[in-house]
Structure formats: C-alpha cells, structure tokens
Amino acid sequence: MAAARRPRAVGDDAKEARRVAILAAAKEVFAAKGYHATTVADVARSAGVSYGSVYWYFDSKDALFHALMDDQERALRSHIDEQVAGLPTGEDLFRRSVRATFEFFEADRDAVTLLFRDSLLLGNDFDRHLAGIYEGFIADIEKTIAVAQAAGYVIDAEPRVVAFSVAALIGQLALRR
C-alpha cells in the first residue's frame, strides 16, 4: 500500500528523516520482492516520495542497497553494544553477545533476508561490501571470544576459527528461521 505523499524536506533534520524513511521503505520492499524484482519506483511509492526524490538521496538502486546494508550493519552492532554494555568480561559477555545477535535477527526478519539472502546473490560489488561487513562482525566476535577464552569460558582454539564457527552458526540459524 502506498504511503501518502510527503511534503518537501527542508533543513538537515528533515532531509535526514526523509533518507531514513526511504531506507525503511527500501528494506520492506527489497525483503518482500527481492533485489532484482524491486524498482526504485516501488521504493518511492512505499516511502510516499517521488521517484526523483529517491535519486536525490541515492545515485542508483545499487547505491540504495549498499546504504541499506550499511544501515543494517550499524543497527546490528548498536543492538549488540546496548545489550553487552556494562557486562563483565568472560562468559556473560560472550553469551550475551551471541544472544543479542540472535535476538536482533529474530526480531527483524527483513534484515535476515537482506543480509543472508539478497546480498549473497548480487555479484562482486555486493560480495565485497558484504565481506567487509562480515569481517567487522568476525573481528568483534573474535575479541569477545579471546576475552572469554582468557577467563576459561570458551574452548581453547584459535579465536578467529571459533569466531567464524559462531558466525556461520548464527547465519545459518537466522536464515533457516
């Protein structure tokens, strides 16, 4: 269902709100239709903006999808950071980090679709972008694992290997749910 047309965004706050609204609409449309079947017109209609307005904020459908991937990465990292803030190191930190990741994906099925379905099927530019996101996620998990290992709560193995194993498990479970 199309949203009502929004008035022109004037001022930095209004422009940022418009950009966020376009990203939110894009997330819903891409998740529902898939990347290839989605058009910029579909996103504009869902966001309640003109077709040209989408291009004011994003140079192309590819640029919009890349921005959406970045947005989802920030949302995931923010959620995890909020959930582990103030926790002592060790087992609690490791368990809460993994739990927070599962909770994020369970609560946001569209994020799972975008990060684990669509972005994997889109070619080299998206592969490189997703690899960068994944590497950041692996690095975060690796740090948490190293701390938990030092406290004796996680298997004594190469932290990066354990991080890849945990990330693969999370990805597979999120996608299959």
PDB file of C-alpha atoms in Angstrom:
ATOM      1  CA  MET A   1       0.000   0.000   0.000  1.00  0.00           C
ATOM      2  CA  ALA A   2       1.402   3.383  -0.976  1.00  0.00           C
ATOM      3  CA  ALA A   3       2.147   5.910   1.707  1.00  0.00           C
ATOM      4  CA  ALA A   4       0.702   9.413   1.430  1.00  0.00           C
ATOM      5  CA  ARG A   5       2.988  11.853  -0.391  1.00  0.00           C
ATOM      6  CA  ARG A   6       5.316  13.631   1.960  1.00  0.00           C
ATOM      7  CA  PRO A   7       5.957  17.363   1.759  1.00  0.00           C
ATOM      8  CA  ARG A   8       9.355  18.535   0.557  1.00  0.00           C
ATOM      9  CA  ALA A   9      12.149  18.013   3.105  1.00  0.00           C
ATOM     10  CA  VAL A  10      13.644  21.350   4.133  1.00  0.00           C
ATOM     11  CA  GLY A  11      16.531  21.537   6.567  1.00  0.00           C
ATOM     12  CA  ASP A  12      19.098  18.965   7.590  1.00  0.00           C
ATOM     13  CA  ASP A  13      16.867  17.172  10.111  1.00  0.00           C
ATOM     14  CA  ALA A  14      14.019  16.842   7.632  1.00  0.00           C
ATOM     15  CA  LYS A  15      16.384  15.621   4.925  1.00  0.00           C
ATOM     16  CA  GLU A  16      17.879  13.006   7.237  1.00  0.00           C
ATOM     17  CA  ALA A  17      14.358  11.911   8.245  1.00  0.00           C
ATOM     18  CA  ARG A  18      13.478  11.567   4.543  1.00  0.00           C
ATOM     19  CA  ARG A  19      16.606   9.495   3.906  1.00  0.00           C
ATOM     20  CA  VAL A  20      15.728   7.233   6.848  1.00  0.00           C
ATOM     21  CA  ALA A  21      12.149   6.862   5.571  1.00  0.00           C
ATOM     22  CA  ILE A  22      13.411   5.873   2.117  1.00  0.00           C
ATOM     23  CA  LEU A  23      15.763   3.296   3.664  1.00  0.00           C
ATOM     24  CA  ALA A  24      12.929   1.870   5.783  1.00  0.00           C
ATOM     25  CA  ALA A  25      10.691   1.578   2.740  1.00  0.00           C
ATOM     26  CA  ALA A  26      13.522   0.053   0.704  1.00  0.00           C
ATOM     27  CA  LYS A  27      14.123  -2.542   3.404  1.00  0.00           C
ATOM     28  CA  GLU A  28      10.487  -3.660   3.320  1.00  0.00           C
ATOM     29  CA  VAL A  29      10.269  -3.703  -0.459  1.00  0.00           C
ATOM     30  CA  PHE A  30      13.612  -5.450  -1.054  1.00  0.00           C
ATOM     31  CA  ALA A  31      12.768  -8.056   1.601  1.00  0.00           C
ATOM     32  CA  ALA A  32       9.330  -8.693   0.108  1.00  0.00           C
ATOM     33  CA  LYS A  33      10.210  -8.666  -3.598  1.00  0.00           C
ATOM     34  CA  GLY A  34      13.932  -9.368  -3.712  1.00  0.00           C
ATOM     35  CA  TYR A  35      16.594  -7.106  -5.128  1.00  0.00           C
ATOM     36  CA  HIS A  36      16.088  -7.870  -8.812  1.00  0.00           C
ATOM     37  CA  ALA A  37      12.301  -7.546  -8.793  1.00  0.00           C
ATOM     38  CA  THR A  38      12.349  -4.274  -6.838  1.00  0.00           C
ATOM     39  CA  THR A  39      12.390  -0.993  -8.728  1.00  0.00           C
ATOM     40  CA  VAL A  40      13.227   2.472  -7.477  1.00  0.00           C
ATOM     41  CA  ALA A  41       9.607   3.357  -8.277  1.00  0.00           C
ATOM     42  CA  ASP A  42       8.469   0.609  -5.857  1.00  0.00           C
ATOM     43  CA  VAL A  43      10.611   2.111  -3.101  1.00  0.00           C
ATOM     44  CA  ALA A  44       9.425   5.646  -3.861  1.00  0.00           C
ATOM     45  CA  ARG A  45       5.794   4.561  -3.790  1.00  0.00           C
ATOM     46  CA  SER A  46       6.277   2.732  -0.479  1.00  0.00           C
ATOM     47  CA  ALA A  47       8.109   5.710   1.053  1.00  0.00           C
ATOM     48  CA  GLY A  48       5.486   8.168  -0.179  1.00  0.00           C
ATOM     49  CA  VAL A  49       8.021  10.214  -2.115  1.00  0.00           C
ATOM     50  CA  SER A  50       8.540  10.977  -5.767  1.00  0.00           C
ATOM     51  CA  TYR A  51      10.704   8.748  -7.920  1.00  0.00           C
ATOM     52  CA  GLY A  52      13.185  11.609  -8.277  1.00  0.00           C
ATOM     53  CA  SER A  53      13.399  12.052  -4.517  1.00  0.00           C
ATOM     54  CA  VAL A  54      14.939   8.618  -4.145  1.00  0.00           C
ATOM     55  CA  TYR A  55      17.630   9.653  -6.641  1.00  0.00           C
ATOM     56  CA  TRP A  56      18.217  12.864  -4.687  1.00  0.00           C
ATOM     57  CA  TYR A  57      19.443  10.716  -1.777  1.00  0.00           C
ATOM     58  CA  PHE A  58      20.844   7.682  -3.625  1.00  0.00           C
ATOM     59  CA  ASP A  59      22.560   7.625  -7.028  1.00  0.00           C
ATOM     60  CA  SER A  60      21.132   4.253  -8.051  1.00  0.00           C
ATOM     61  CA  LYS A  61      19.302   1.186  -6.865  1.00  0.00           C
ATOM     62  CA  ASP A  62      22.715  -0.341  -6.144  1.00  0.00           C
ATOM     63  CA  ALA A  63      23.726   2.665  -4.026  1.00  0.00           C
ATOM     64  CA  LEU A  64      20.434   2.422  -2.147  1.00  0.00           C
ATOM     65  CA  PHE A  65      21.000  -1.263  -1.416  1.00  0.00           C
ATOM     66  CA  HIS A  66      24.591  -0.610  -0.297  1.00  0.00           C
ATOM     67  CA  ALA A  67      23.342   2.122   2.052  1.00  0.00           C
ATOM     68  CA  LEU A  68      20.726  -0.276   3.363  1.00  0.00           C
ATOM     69  CA  MET A  69      23.380  -2.927   4.036  1.00  0.00           C
ATOM     70  CA  ASP A  70      25.425  -0.334   5.958  1.00  0.00           C
ATOM     71  CA  ASP A  71      22.329   0.709   7.880  1.00  0.00           C
ATOM     72  CA  GLN A  72      21.598  -2.887   8.879  1.00  0.00           C
ATOM     73  CA  GLU A  73      25.191  -3.426   9.976  1.00  0.00           C
ATOM     74  CA  ARG A  74      25.009  -0.311  12.190  1.00  0.00           C
ATOM     75  CA  ALA A  75      21.685  -1.449  13.648  1.00  0.00           C
ATOM     76  CA  LEU A  76      23.065  -4.907  14.484  1.00  0.00           C
ATOM     77  CA  ARG A  77      26.247  -3.526  16.050  1.00  0.00           C
ATOM     78  CA  SER A  78      24.263  -0.955  18.025  1.00  0.00           C
ATOM     79  CA  HIS A  79      21.896  -3.625  19.333  1.00  0.00           C
ATOM     80  CA  ILE A  80      24.770  -5.840  20.446  1.00  0.00           C
ATOM     81  CA  ASP A  81      26.619  -2.918  22.051  1.00  0.00           C
ATOM     82  CA  GLU A  82      23.498  -1.920  24.001  1.00  0.00           C
ATOM     83  CA  GLN A  83      22.977  -5.477  25.229  1.00  0.00           C
ATOM     84  CA  VAL A  84      26.546  -6.008  26.450  1.00  0.00           C
ATOM     85  CA  ALA A  85      27.182  -2.538  27.871  1.00  0.00           C
ATOM     86  CA  GLY A  86      28.471  -2.790  31.403  1.00  0.00           C
ATOM     87  CA  LEU A  87      28.800  -6.568  31.439  1.00  0.00           C
ATOM     88  CA  PRO A  88      31.970  -8.004  32.916  1.00  0.00           C
ATOM     89  CA  THR A  89      34.270  -9.869  30.594  1.00  0.00           C
ATOM     90  CA  GLY A  90      34.118 -13.606  30.199  1.00  0.00           C
ATOM     91  CA  GLU A  91      31.236 -15.987  29.835  1.00  0.00           C
ATOM     92  CA  ASP A  92      28.485 -13.418  30.422  1.00  0.00           C
ATOM     93  CA  LEU A  93      29.836 -11.136  27.714  1.00  0.00           C
ATOM     94  CA  PHE A  94      30.193 -13.982  25.215  1.00  0.00           C
ATOM     95  CA  ARG A  95      26.757 -15.449  25.911  1.00  0.00           C
ATOM     96  CA  ARG A  96      25.046 -12.056  25.842  1.00  0.00           C
ATOM     97  CA  SER A  97      26.754 -11.109  22.555  1.00  0.00           C
ATOM     98  CA  VAL A  98      25.571 -14.285  20.865  1.00  0.00           C
ATOM     99  CA  ARG A  99      22.093 -13.957  22.382  1.00  0.00           C
ATOM    100  CA  ALA A 100      21.837 -10.306  21.280  1.00  0.00           C
ATOM    101  CA  THR A 101      22.741 -11.305  17.725  1.00  0.00           C
ATOM    102  CA  PHE A 102      20.059 -13.990  17.657  1.00  0.00           C
ATOM    103  CA  GLU A 103      17.514 -11.588  19.173  1.00  0.00           C
ATOM    104  CA  PHE A 104      18.276  -8.969  16.531  1.00  0.00           C
ATOM    105  CA  PHE A 105      17.732 -11.387  13.669  1.00  0.00           C
ATOM    106  CA  GLU A 106      14.677 -12.966  15.282  1.00  0.00           C
ATOM    107  CA  ALA A 107      13.066  -9.553  15.739  1.00  0.00           C
ATOM    108  CA  ASP A 108      13.946  -8.316  12.258  1.00  0.00           C
ATOM    109  CA  ARG A 109      13.246 -10.928   9.598  1.00  0.00           C
ATOM    110  CA  ASP A 110      13.761  -8.349   6.842  1.00  0.00           C
ATOM    111  CA  ALA A 111      17.359  -7.846   7.999  1.00  0.00           C
ATOM    112  CA  VAL A 112      17.941 -11.591   7.713  1.00  0.00           C
ATOM    113  CA  THR A 113      16.517 -11.577   4.210  1.00  0.00           C
ATOM    114  CA  LEU A 114      18.686  -8.667   3.129  1.00  0.00           C
ATOM    115  CA  LEU A 115      21.950  -9.773   4.704  1.00  0.00           C
ATOM    116  CA  PHE A 116      21.691 -13.531   4.234  1.00  0.00           C
ATOM    117  CA  ARG A 117      19.628 -13.960   1.063  1.00  0.00           C
ATOM    118  CA  ASP A 118      19.714 -10.995  -1.275  1.00  0.00           C
ATOM    119  CA  SER A 119      23.206  -9.668  -0.703  1.00  0.00           C
ATOM    120  CA  LEU A 120      24.712 -13.103  -1.350  1.00  0.00           C
ATOM    121  CA  LEU A 121      23.173 -13.274  -4.822  1.00  0.00           C
ATOM    122  CA  LEU A 122      24.103  -9.880  -6.218  1.00  0.00           C
ATOM    123  CA  GLY A 123      27.628 -10.067  -7.589  1.00  0.00           C
ATOM    124  CA  ASN A 124      31.082  -8.682  -6.972  1.00  0.00           C
ATOM    125  CA  ASP A 125      30.382  -5.198  -5.588  1.00  0.00           C
ATOM    126  CA  PHE A 126      27.882  -6.586  -3.126  1.00  0.00           C
ATOM    127  CA  ASP A 127      30.153  -9.539  -2.302  1.00  0.00           C
ATOM    128  CA  ARG A 128      32.977  -7.151  -1.406  1.00  0.00           C
ATOM    129  CA  HIS A 129      30.655  -4.976   0.652  1.00  0.00           C
ATOM    130  CA  LEU A 130      29.186  -7.950   2.473  1.00  0.00           C
ATOM    131  CA  ALA A 131      32.684  -9.359   3.048  1.00  0.00           C
ATOM    132  CA  GLY A 132      33.650  -6.080   4.717  1.00  0.00           C
ATOM    133  CA  ILE A 133      30.594  -6.219   6.969  1.00  0.00           C
ATOM    134  CA  TYR A 134      31.286  -9.859   7.754  1.00  0.00           C
ATOM    135  CA  GLU A 135      34.959  -9.172   8.548  1.00  0.00           C
ATOM    136  CA  GLY A 136      33.947  -6.466  11.029  1.00  0.00           C
ATOM    137  CA  PHE A 137      31.472  -8.841  12.643  1.00  0.00           C
ATOM    138  CA  ILE A 138      34.093 -11.622  12.811  1.00  0.00           C
ATOM    139  CA  ALA A 139      36.613  -9.224  14.387  1.00  0.00           C
ATOM    140  CA  ASP A 140      34.068  -8.266  17.058  1.00  0.00           C
ATOM    141  CA  ILE A 141      33.259 -11.899  17.812  1.00  0.00           C
ATOM    142  CA  GLU A 142      36.954 -12.791  17.843  1.00  0.00           C
ATOM    143  CA  LYS A 143      37.672 -10.154  20.508  1.00  0.00           C
ATOM    144  CA  THR A 144      34.820 -11.396  22.679  1.00  0.00           C
ATOM    145  CA  ILE A 145      35.978 -14.994  22.268  1.00  0.00           C
ATOM    146  CA  ALA A 146      39.571 -14.135  23.203  1.00  0.00           C
ATOM    147  CA  VAL A 147      38.343 -12.473  26.414  1.00  0.00           C
ATOM    148  CA  ALA A 148      36.091 -15.436  27.214  1.00  0.00           C
ATOM    149  CA  GLN A 149      38.945 -17.861  26.492  1.00  0.00           C
ATOM    150  CA  ALA A 150      41.267 -15.981  28.858  1.00  0.00           C
ATOM    151  CA  ALA A 151      38.630 -16.392  31.572  1.00  0.00           C
ATOM    152  CA  GLY A 152      38.299 -20.117  30.750  1.00  0.00           C
ATOM    153  CA  TYR A 153      34.719 -19.999  29.437  1.00  0.00           C
ATOM    154  CA  VAL A 154      35.261 -20.829  25.782  1.00  0.00           C
ATOM    155  CA  ILE A 155      37.134 -23.689  24.116  1.00  0.00           C
ATOM    156  CA  ASP A 156      40.863 -23.140  23.767  1.00  0.00           C
ATOM    157  CA  ALA A 157      41.215 -22.916  19.996  1.00  0.00           C
ATOM    158  CA  GLU A 158      42.242 -20.237  17.535  1.00  0.00           C
ATOM    159  CA  PRO A 159      39.852 -17.322  18.355  1.00  0.00           C
ATOM    160  CA  ARG A 160      39.361 -16.464  14.669  1.00  0.00           C
ATOM    161  CA  VAL A 161      38.358 -20.043  13.828  1.00  0.00           C
ATOM    162  CA  VAL A 162      35.901 -20.101  16.723  1.00  0.00           C
ATOM    163  CA  ALA A 163      34.590 -16.686  15.587  1.00  0.00           C
ATOM    164  CA  PHE A 164      33.954 -17.995  12.061  1.00  0.00           C
ATOM    165  CA  SER A 165      32.203 -21.039  13.506  1.00  0.00           C
ATOM    166  CA  VAL A 166      29.948 -18.913  15.715  1.00  0.00           C
ATOM    167  CA  ALA A 167      29.185 -16.504  12.852  1.00  0.00           C
ATOM    168  CA  ALA A 168      28.363 -19.382  10.487  1.00  0.00           C
ATOM    169  CA  LEU A 169      26.060 -20.929  13.069  1.00  0.00           C
ATOM    170  CA  ILE A 170      24.284 -17.630  13.678  1.00  0.00           C
ATOM    171  CA  GLY A 171      23.884 -17.034   9.949  1.00  0.00           C
ATOM    172  CA  GLN A 172      22.515 -20.477   9.230  1.00  0.00           C
ATOM    173  CA  LEU A 173      20.098 -20.428  12.140  1.00  0.00           C
ATOM    174  CA  ALA A 174      18.885 -16.918  11.313  1.00  0.00           C
ATOM    175  CA  LEU A 175      18.338 -17.809   7.665  1.00  0.00           C
ATOM    176  CA  ARG A 176      16.550 -21.083   8.396  1.00  0.00           C
ATOM    177  CA  ARG A 177      14.183 -19.480  10.928  1.00  0.00           C
TER     178      ARG A 177
END
